Amino acid sequence: NAGVTQTPKFQVLKTGQSMTLQCAQDMNHNSMYWYRQDPGMGLRLIYYSASEGTTDKGEVPNGYNVSRLNKREFSLRLESAAPSQTSVYFCASSEYGTAYEQYFGPGTRLTVT
Amino acid sequence: GESVGLHLPTLSVQEGDNSIINCAYSNSASDYFIWYKQESGKGPQFIIDIRSNMDKRQGQRVTVLLNKTVKHLSLQIAATQPGDSAVYFCAENPPSKYGGATNKLIFGTGTLLAVQP
């Protein structure tokens, strides 16, 4: 039981490049989330998927898109990376209706130059 | 807007002492309040939650207190150990504009707990 896995662990992009961050969970959770964490700050919600087939914007959705590929997988795409998107990205999952107890992946450290 | 914040950015305690980490929240309508622990280089880990209709909840070596009068949340860790060294985040689960639960968490900025041997 791996929990929540994320790939890649590290990534460096040039401004304007695109990339997709992958996330998968094996806990049969319905809800999945993408957060970003900047130095000295808490986590900010980018997008979430309450259940398979639905996605909704969080606090900071601009510059990102998401895809809930199936119940296990939730990807985050940066279409045209900007230096302001340099951050650590975390994926999380939870049972539907229990957003308070989320399980987080190890994170992806992204640097945009 | 809604926010969850912490009074102390860094807390240093001696091993074996009790630790108290504090948090102020702004949305009195939030249904759940939660504490997460984040060790260096890892994702946050759920510790304990408390529902808005409770004042106190205990777990293993941890106690969360909720004071709705002053919108204050605290996490008490008994007999602090070196393995407790981490950043601790409080978070709240605000209601939707329609009154029901949401799938969102709003996190505070975190407190670094440093345990001295």
PDB file of C-alpha atoms in Angstrom:
ATOM      1  CA  ASN A   1       0.000   0.000   0.000  1.00  0.00           C
ATOM      2  CA  ALA A   2       1.959   3.007  -1.287  1.00  0.00           C
ATOM      3  CA  GLY A   3      -0.620   5.654  -0.313  1.00  0.00           C
ATOM      4  CA  VAL A   4      -0.246   8.761  -2.484  1.00  0.00           C
ATOM      5  CA  THR A   5       2.564   8.823  -5.018  1.00  0.00           C
ATOM      6  CA  GLN A   6       3.756  11.767  -7.095  1.00  0.00           C
ATOM      7  CA  THR A   7       6.050  12.048 -10.083  1.00  0.00           C
ATOM      8  CA  PRO A   8       8.471  13.588 -10.694  1.00  0.00           C
ATOM      9  CA  LYS A   9      10.146  14.455  -7.376  1.00  0.00           C
ATOM     10  CA  PHE A  10      12.099  17.343  -8.859  1.00  0.00           C
ATOM     11  CA  GLN A  11      11.745  19.353 -12.055  1.00  0.00           C
ATOM     12  CA  VAL A  12      13.381  22.420 -13.560  1.00  0.00           C
ATOM     13  CA  LEU A  13      11.558  24.244 -16.348  1.00  0.00           C
ATOM     14  CA  LYS A  14      12.293  27.288 -18.412  1.00  0.00           C
ATOM     15  CA  THR A  15       9.705  30.042 -18.596  1.00  0.00           C
ATOM     16  CA  GLY A  16       7.045  29.140 -21.142  1.00  0.00           C
ATOM     17  CA  GLN A  17       7.594  25.387 -21.042  1.00  0.00           C
ATOM     18  CA  SER A  18       4.773  23.053 -20.155  1.00  0.00           C
ATOM     19  CA  MET A  19       4.639  19.972 -18.000  1.00  0.00           C
ATOM     20  CA  THR A  20       2.260  17.634 -16.193  1.00  0.00           C
ATOM     21  CA  LEU A  21       2.609  16.543 -12.587  1.00  0.00           C
ATOM     22  CA  GLN A  22       1.259  13.079 -11.934  1.00  0.00           C
ATOM     23  CA  CYS A  23      -0.489  11.840  -8.814  1.00  0.00           C
ATOM     24  CA  ALA A  24      -1.950   8.449  -7.938  1.00  0.00           C
ATOM     25  CA  GLN A  25      -3.505   6.982  -4.811  1.00  0.00           C
ATOM     26  CA  ASP A  26      -4.249   3.378  -3.931  1.00  0.00           C
ATOM     27  CA  MET A  27      -6.575   3.958  -0.973  1.00  0.00           C
ATOM     28  CA  ASN A  28      -9.773   3.938  -3.048  1.00  0.00           C
ATOM     29  CA  HIS A  29     -10.453   7.539  -2.064  1.00  0.00           C
ATOM     30  CA  ASN A  30     -13.036   9.529  -3.959  1.00  0.00           C
ATOM     31  CA  SER A  31     -11.586  13.005  -3.410  1.00  0.00           C
ATOM     32  CA  MET A  32      -8.219  14.308  -4.583  1.00  0.00           C
ATOM     33  CA  TYR A  33      -6.469  17.665  -4.268  1.00  0.00           C
ATOM     34  CA  TRP A  34      -3.554  19.685  -5.572  1.00  0.00           C
ATOM     35  CA  TYR A  35      -1.776  22.207  -3.339  1.00  0.00           C
ATOM     36  CA  ARG A  36       1.235  24.437  -3.668  1.00  0.00           C
ATOM     37  CA  GLN A  37       3.500  25.342  -0.774  1.00  0.00           C
ATOM     38  CA  ASP A  38       5.752  28.381  -0.904  1.00  0.00           C
ATOM     39  CA  PRO A  39       8.543  29.106   1.607  1.00  0.00           C
ATOM     40  CA  GLY A  40       7.229  30.236   4.971  1.00  0.00           C
ATOM     41  CA  MET A  41       3.651  29.722   3.916  1.00  0.00           C
ATOM     42  CA  GLY A  42       0.999  27.151   4.412  1.00  0.00           C
ATOM     43  CA  LEU A  43      -0.540  25.085   1.675  1.00  0.00           C
ATOM     44  CA  ARG A  44      -2.826  26.741  -0.825  1.00  0.00           C
ATOM     45  CA  LEU A  45      -5.401  24.747  -2.728  1.00  0.00           C
ATOM     46  CA  ILE A  46      -5.055  24.909  -6.514  1.00  0.00           C
ATOM     47  CA  TYR A  47      -7.760  22.500  -7.682  1.00  0.00           C
ATOM     48  CA  TYR A  48      -9.659  19.616  -6.229  1.00  0.00           C
ATOM     49  CA  SER A  49     -11.810  16.751  -7.411  1.00  0.00           C
ATOM     50  CA  ALA A  50     -14.547  15.779  -4.999  1.00  0.00           C
ATOM     51  CA  SER A  51     -15.274  12.618  -6.939  1.00  0.00           C
ATOM     52  CA  GLU A  52     -14.369  10.986 -10.226  1.00  0.00           C
ATOM     53  CA  GLY A  53     -15.631  13.101 -13.092  1.00  0.00           C
ATOM     54  CA  THR A  54     -15.693  16.419 -11.229  1.00  0.00           C
ATOM     55  CA  THR A  55     -13.095  19.123 -10.707  1.00  0.00           C
ATOM     56  CA  ASP A  56     -13.330  22.520  -9.022  1.00  0.00           C
ATOM     57  CA  LYS A  57     -11.105  25.537  -8.557  1.00  0.00           C
ATOM     58  CA  GLY A  58      -9.406  26.223  -5.287  1.00  0.00           C
ATOM     59  CA  GLU A  59      -7.758  29.412  -4.017  1.00  0.00           C
ATOM     60  CA  VAL A  60      -5.048  29.768  -6.687  1.00  0.00           C
ATOM     61  CA  PRO A  61      -6.144  28.069  -9.950  1.00  0.00           C
ATOM     62  CA  ASN A  62      -4.742  30.567 -12.464  1.00  0.00           C
ATOM     63  CA  GLY A  63      -2.076  29.091 -14.725  1.00  0.00           C
ATOM     64  CA  TYR A  64      -3.043  25.480 -13.992  1.00  0.00           C
ATOM     65  CA  ASN A  65      -5.328  22.815 -15.369  1.00  0.00           C
ATOM     66  CA  VAL A  66      -6.247  19.442 -13.948  1.00  0.00           C
ATOM     67  CA  SER A  67      -7.518  16.108 -15.165  1.00  0.00           C
ATOM     68  CA  ARG A  68      -9.147  13.427 -13.067  1.00  0.00           C
ATOM     69  CA  LEU A  69      -8.125  10.542 -15.267  1.00  0.00           C
ATOM     70  CA  ASN A  70      -9.875   7.880 -13.193  1.00  0.00           C
ATOM     71  CA  LYS A  71     -10.553   7.255  -9.520  1.00  0.00           C
ATOM     72  CA  ARG A  72      -6.854   6.682  -8.783  1.00  0.00           C
ATOM     73  CA  GLU A  73      -5.178   9.434 -10.779  1.00  0.00           C
ATOM     74  CA  PHE A  74      -5.323  13.231 -10.725  1.00  0.00           C
ATOM     75  CA  SER A  75      -2.863  15.232 -12.812  1.00  0.00           C
ATOM     76  CA  LEU A  76      -1.879  18.897 -12.716  1.00  0.00           C
ATOM     77  CA  ARG A  77      -0.736  20.655 -15.876  1.00  0.00           C
ATOM     78  CA  LEU A  78       1.203  23.867 -16.283  1.00  0.00           C
ATOM     79  CA  GLU A  79       0.638  25.023 -19.858  1.00  0.00           C
ATOM     80  CA  SER A  80       3.158  27.881 -19.867  1.00  0.00           C
ATOM     81  CA  ALA A  81       5.315  27.894 -16.770  1.00  0.00           C
ATOM     82  CA  ALA A  82       6.196  31.166 -15.062  1.00  0.00           C
ATOM     83  CA  PRO A  83       8.791  31.884 -12.336  1.00  0.00           C
ATOM     84  CA  SER A  84       5.891  32.612  -9.959  1.00  0.00           C
ATOM     85  CA  GLN A  85       4.990  28.935 -10.203  1.00  0.00           C
ATOM     86  CA  THR A  86       8.238  27.896  -8.569  1.00  0.00           C
ATOM     87  CA  SER A  87       6.997  25.975  -5.550  1.00  0.00           C
ATOM     88  CA  VAL A  88       6.558  22.580  -3.957  1.00  0.00           C
ATOM     89  CA  TYR A  89       3.428  20.852  -5.188  1.00  0.00           C
ATOM     90  CA  PHE A  90       1.541  18.349  -3.075  1.00  0.00           C
ATOM     91  CA  CYS A  91      -1.198  15.994  -4.082  1.00  0.00           C
ATOM     92  CA  ALA A  92      -3.603  14.642  -1.460  1.00  0.00           C
ATOM     93  CA  SER A  93      -6.616  12.382  -1.243  1.00  0.00           C
ATOM     94  CA  SER A  94      -9.461  11.750   1.176  1.00  0.00           C
ATOM     95  CA  GLU A  95     -12.672   9.868   1.549  1.00  0.00           C
ATOM     96  CA  TYR A  96     -15.607  11.789   0.142  1.00  0.00           C
ATOM     97  CA  GLY A  97     -17.033  14.050   2.835  1.00  0.00           C
ATOM     98  CA  THR A  98     -13.951  13.835   5.061  1.00  0.00           C
ATOM     99  CA  ALA A  99     -11.837  16.611   3.612  1.00  0.00           C
ATOM    100  CA  TYR A 100     -10.448  17.243   7.093  1.00  0.00           C
ATOM    101  CA  GLU A 101      -8.436  14.018   6.986  1.00  0.00           C
ATOM    102  CA  GLN A 102      -6.317  14.192   3.871  1.00  0.00           C
ATOM    103  CA  TYR A 103      -3.403  11.958   2.955  1.00  0.00           C
ATOM    104  CA  PHE A 104      -0.534  13.714   1.226  1.00  0.00           C
ATOM    105  CA  GLY A 105       2.072  12.599  -1.242  1.00  0.00           C
ATOM    106  CA  PRO A 106       5.796  13.388  -0.872  1.00  0.00           C
ATOM    107  CA  GLY A 107       5.641  16.446  -3.128  1.00  0.00           C
ATOM    108  CA  THR A 108       7.221  17.687  -6.359  1.00  0.00           C
ATOM    109  CA  ARG A 109       9.765  20.482  -6.129  1.00  0.00           C
ATOM    110  CA  LEU A 110       9.411  22.643  -9.243  1.00  0.00           C
ATOM    111  CA  THR A 111      11.747  25.436 -10.240  1.00  0.00           C
ATOM    112  CA  VAL A 112      10.925  27.719 -13.163  1.00  0.00           C
ATOM    113  CA  THR A 113      13.817  29.811 -14.439  1.00  0.00           C
TER     114      THR A 113
ATOM    115  CA  GLY B   1     -10.999  36.854   3.174  1.00  0.00           C
ATOM    116  CA  GLU B   2     -10.925  33.821   5.420  1.00  0.00           C
ATOM    117  CA  SER B   3      -7.630  33.054   7.069  1.00  0.00           C
ATOM    118  CA  VAL B   4      -6.047  30.800   9.617  1.00  0.00           C
ATOM    119  CA  GLY B   5      -2.897  32.075  11.306  1.00  0.00           C
ATOM    120  CA  LEU B   6      -0.440  31.189  14.027  1.00  0.00           C
ATOM    121  CA  HIS B   7       0.829  33.308  16.910  1.00  0.00           C
ATOM    122  CA  LEU B   8       4.367  31.866  17.097  1.00  0.00           C
ATOM    123  CA  PRO B   9       6.417  30.917  14.051  1.00  0.00           C
ATOM    124  CA  THR B  10       9.002  28.949  16.076  1.00  0.00           C
ATOM    125  CA  LEU B  11       8.709  27.054  19.336  1.00  0.00           C
ATOM    126  CA  SER B  12      11.737  25.534  21.035  1.00  0.00           C
ATOM    127  CA  VAL B  13      11.190  23.037  23.867  1.00  0.00           C
ATOM    128  CA  GLN B  14      13.256  20.612  25.886  1.00  0.00           C
ATOM    129  CA  GLU B  15      12.789  16.913  25.351  1.00  0.00           C
ATOM    130  CA  GLY B  16      10.257  15.618  27.841  1.00  0.00           C
ATOM    131  CA  ASP B  17       8.479  18.934  28.284  1.00  0.00           C
ATOM    132  CA  ASN B  18       4.953  19.598  27.106  1.00  0.00           C
ATOM    133  CA  SER B  19       4.477  21.710  23.970  1.00  0.00           C
ATOM    134  CA  ILE B  20       1.608  24.025  23.172  1.00  0.00           C
ATOM    135  CA  ILE B  21       1.122  25.318  19.645  1.00  0.00           C
ATOM    136  CA  ASN B  22      -1.494  27.999  19.097  1.00  0.00           C
ATOM    137  CA  CYS B  23      -3.604  29.069  16.163  1.00  0.00           C
ATOM    138  CA  ALA B  24      -6.189  31.762  15.496  1.00  0.00           C
ATOM    139  CA  TYR B  25      -8.934  31.252  12.954  1.00  0.00           C
ATOM    140  CA  SER B  26     -11.346  33.717  11.430  1.00  0.00           C
ATOM    141  CA  ASN B  27     -14.313  31.745  10.098  1.00  0.00           C
ATOM    142  CA  SER B  28     -16.616  30.992  13.006  1.00  0.00           C
ATOM    143  CA  ALA B  29     -18.798  28.878  10.706  1.00  0.00           C
ATOM    144  CA  SER B  30     -16.077  26.305   9.978  1.00  0.00           C
ATOM    145  CA  ASP B  31     -17.160  22.797  10.902  1.00  0.00           C
ATOM    146  CA  TYR B  32     -13.806  21.103  11.475  1.00  0.00           C
ATOM    147  CA  PHE B  33     -10.457  22.265  12.735  1.00  0.00           C
ATOM    148  CA  ILE B  34      -7.437  20.135  12.096  1.00  0.00           C
ATOM    149  CA  TRP B  35      -3.769  19.832  12.940  1.00  0.00           C
ATOM    150  CA  TYR B  36      -1.192  18.513  10.494  1.00  0.00           C
ATOM    151  CA  LYS B  37       2.477  17.727  11.033  1.00  0.00           C
ATOM    152  CA  GLN B  38       5.069  18.183   8.298  1.00  0.00           C
ATOM    153  CA  GLU B  39       8.533  16.746   8.692  1.00  0.00           C
ATOM    154  CA  SER B  40      11.354  18.112   6.596  1.00  0.00           C
ATOM    155  CA  GLY B  41      11.115  16.993   2.973  1.00  0.00           C
ATOM    156  CA  LYS B  42       7.797  15.209   3.428  1.00  0.00           C
ATOM    157  CA  GLY B  43       4.147  15.883   2.852  1.00  0.00           C
ATOM    158  CA  PRO B  44       1.862  16.935   5.724  1.00  0.00           C
ATOM    159  CA  GLN B  45       0.487  14.209   7.944  1.00  0.00           C
ATOM    160  CA  PHE B  46      -2.899  14.339   9.667  1.00  0.00           C
ATOM    161  CA  ILE B  47      -2.617  14.410  13.464  1.00  0.00           C
ATOM    162  CA  ILE B  48      -6.011  15.141  14.934  1.00  0.00           C
ATOM    163  CA  ASP B  49      -9.226  16.997  14.213  1.00  0.00           C
ATOM    164  CA  ILE B  50     -11.949  18.533  16.309  1.00  0.00           C
ATOM    165  CA  ARG B  51     -15.469  19.324  15.319  1.00  0.00           C
ATOM    166  CA  SER B  52     -16.933  22.739  16.038  1.00  0.00           C
ATOM    167  CA  ASN B  53     -19.392  21.332  18.597  1.00  0.00           C
ATOM    168  CA  MET B  54     -16.549  20.105  20.802  1.00  0.00           C
ATOM    169  CA  ASP B  55     -14.144  21.926  23.130  1.00  0.00           C
ATOM    170  CA  LYS B  56     -11.507  19.262  23.589  1.00  0.00           C
ATOM    171  CA  ARG B  57     -10.336  16.093  21.952  1.00  0.00           C
ATOM    172  CA  GLN B  58      -7.516  13.791  22.978  1.00  0.00           C
ATOM    173  CA  GLY B  59      -5.347  11.477  20.961  1.00  0.00           C
ATOM    174  CA  GLN B  60      -2.156   9.639  21.676  1.00  0.00           C
ATOM    175  CA  ARG B  61       0.044  12.208  23.515  1.00  0.00           C
ATOM    176  CA  VAL B  62      -1.850  15.036  21.804  1.00  0.00           C
ATOM    177  CA  THR B  63      -4.795  17.158  22.855  1.00  0.00           C
ATOM    178  CA  VAL B  64      -6.579  19.733  20.763  1.00  0.00           C
ATOM    179  CA  LEU B  65      -8.519  22.519  22.412  1.00  0.00           C
ATOM    180  CA  LEU B  66     -11.058  24.715  20.671  1.00  0.00           C
ATOM    181  CA  ASN B  67     -12.176  28.039  22.109  1.00  0.00           C
ATOM    182  CA  LYS B  68     -14.921  29.345  19.862  1.00  0.00           C
ATOM    183  CA  THR B  69     -15.425  32.482  21.947  1.00  0.00           C
ATOM    184  CA  VAL B  70     -12.041  33.856  20.947  1.00  0.00           C
ATOM    185  CA  LYS B  71     -11.619  31.754  17.766  1.00  0.00           C
ATOM    186  CA  HIS B  72      -8.568  29.989  19.101  1.00  0.00           C
ATOM    187  CA  LEU B  73      -7.242  26.501  18.508  1.00  0.00           C
ATOM    188  CA  SER B  74      -4.331  24.855  20.272  1.00  0.00           C
ATOM    189  CA  LEU B  75      -2.384  21.620  20.041  1.00  0.00           C
ATOM    190  CA  GLN B  76      -0.801  20.220  23.163  1.00  0.00           C
ATOM    191  CA  ILE B  77       1.883  17.567  22.860  1.00  0.00           C
ATOM    192  CA  ALA B  78       2.760  15.723  26.047  1.00  0.00           C
ATOM    193  CA  ALA B  79       6.308  14.599  26.824  1.00  0.00           C
ATOM    194  CA  THR B  80       7.710  16.053  23.608  1.00  0.00           C
ATOM    195  CA  GLN B  81      10.188  13.816  21.828  1.00  0.00           C
ATOM    196  CA  PRO B  82      12.852  14.540  19.186  1.00  0.00           C
ATOM    197  CA  GLY B  83      10.614  12.840  16.638  1.00  0.00           C
ATOM    198  CA  ASP B  84       8.034  15.560  17.225  1.00  0.00           C
ATOM    199  CA  SER B  85      10.341  18.133  15.623  1.00  0.00           C
ATOM    200  CA  ALA B  86       8.456  19.373  12.566  1.00  0.00           C
ATOM    201  CA  VAL B  87       6.295  22.188  11.248  1.00  0.00           C
ATOM    202  CA  TYR B  88       2.759  22.063  12.573  1.00  0.00           C
ATOM    203  CA  PHE B  89      -0.125  23.510  10.589  1.00  0.00           C
ATOM    204  CA  CYS B  90      -3.602  24.244  11.736  1.00  0.00           C
ATOM    205  CA  ALA B  91      -6.338  24.126   9.138  1.00  0.00           C
ATOM    206  CA  GLU B  92     -10.044  24.699   8.971  1.00  0.00           C
ATOM    207  CA  ASN B  93     -12.777  23.172   6.862  1.00  0.00           C
ATOM    208  CA  PRO B  94     -15.077  26.092   6.022  1.00  0.00           C
ATOM    209  CA  PRO B  95     -18.694  25.601   4.985  1.00  0.00           C
ATOM    210  CA  SER B  96     -19.929  26.284   1.482  1.00  0.00           C
ATOM    211  CA  LYS B  97     -21.958  29.371   0.753  1.00  0.00           C
ATOM    212  CA  TYR B  98     -24.987  27.080   0.776  1.00  0.00           C
ATOM    213  CA  GLY B  99     -24.226  25.934   4.302  1.00  0.00           C
ATOM    214  CA  GLY B 100     -23.073  22.391   3.655  1.00  0.00           C
ATOM    215  CA  ALA B 101     -19.612  20.910   4.067  1.00  0.00           C
ATOM    216  CA  THR B 102     -16.926  21.678   1.525  1.00  0.00           C
ATOM    217  CA  ASN B 103     -13.992  19.675   0.281  1.00  0.00           C
ATOM    218  CA  LYS B 104     -11.623  22.508   1.048  1.00  0.00           C
ATOM    219  CA  LEU B 105      -9.087  23.090   3.765  1.00  0.00           C
ATOM    220  CA  ILE B 106      -7.604  26.481   4.567  1.00  0.00           C
ATOM    221  CA  PHE B 107      -4.159  26.128   6.111  1.00  0.00           C
ATOM    222  CA  GLY B 108      -2.302  28.439   8.439  1.00  0.00           C
ATOM    223  CA  THR B 109       1.324  29.398   7.841  1.00  0.00           C
ATOM    224  CA  GLY B 110       2.807  26.861  10.272  1.00  0.00           C
ATOM    225  CA  THR B 111       4.834  26.740  13.487  1.00  0.00           C
ATOM    226  CA  LEU B 112       8.236  25.112  13.627  1.00  0.00           C
ATOM    227  CA  LEU B 113       8.609  22.954  16.731  1.00  0.00           C
ATOM    228  CA  ALA B 114      12.260  22.357  17.641  1.00  0.00           C
ATOM    229  CA  VAL B 115      12.887  19.776  20.353  1.00  0.00           C
ATOM    230  CA  GLN B 116      16.179  20.183  22.202  1.00  0.00           C
ATOM    231  CA  PRO B 117      17.739  16.994  23.608  1.00  0.00           C
TER     232      PRO B 117
END
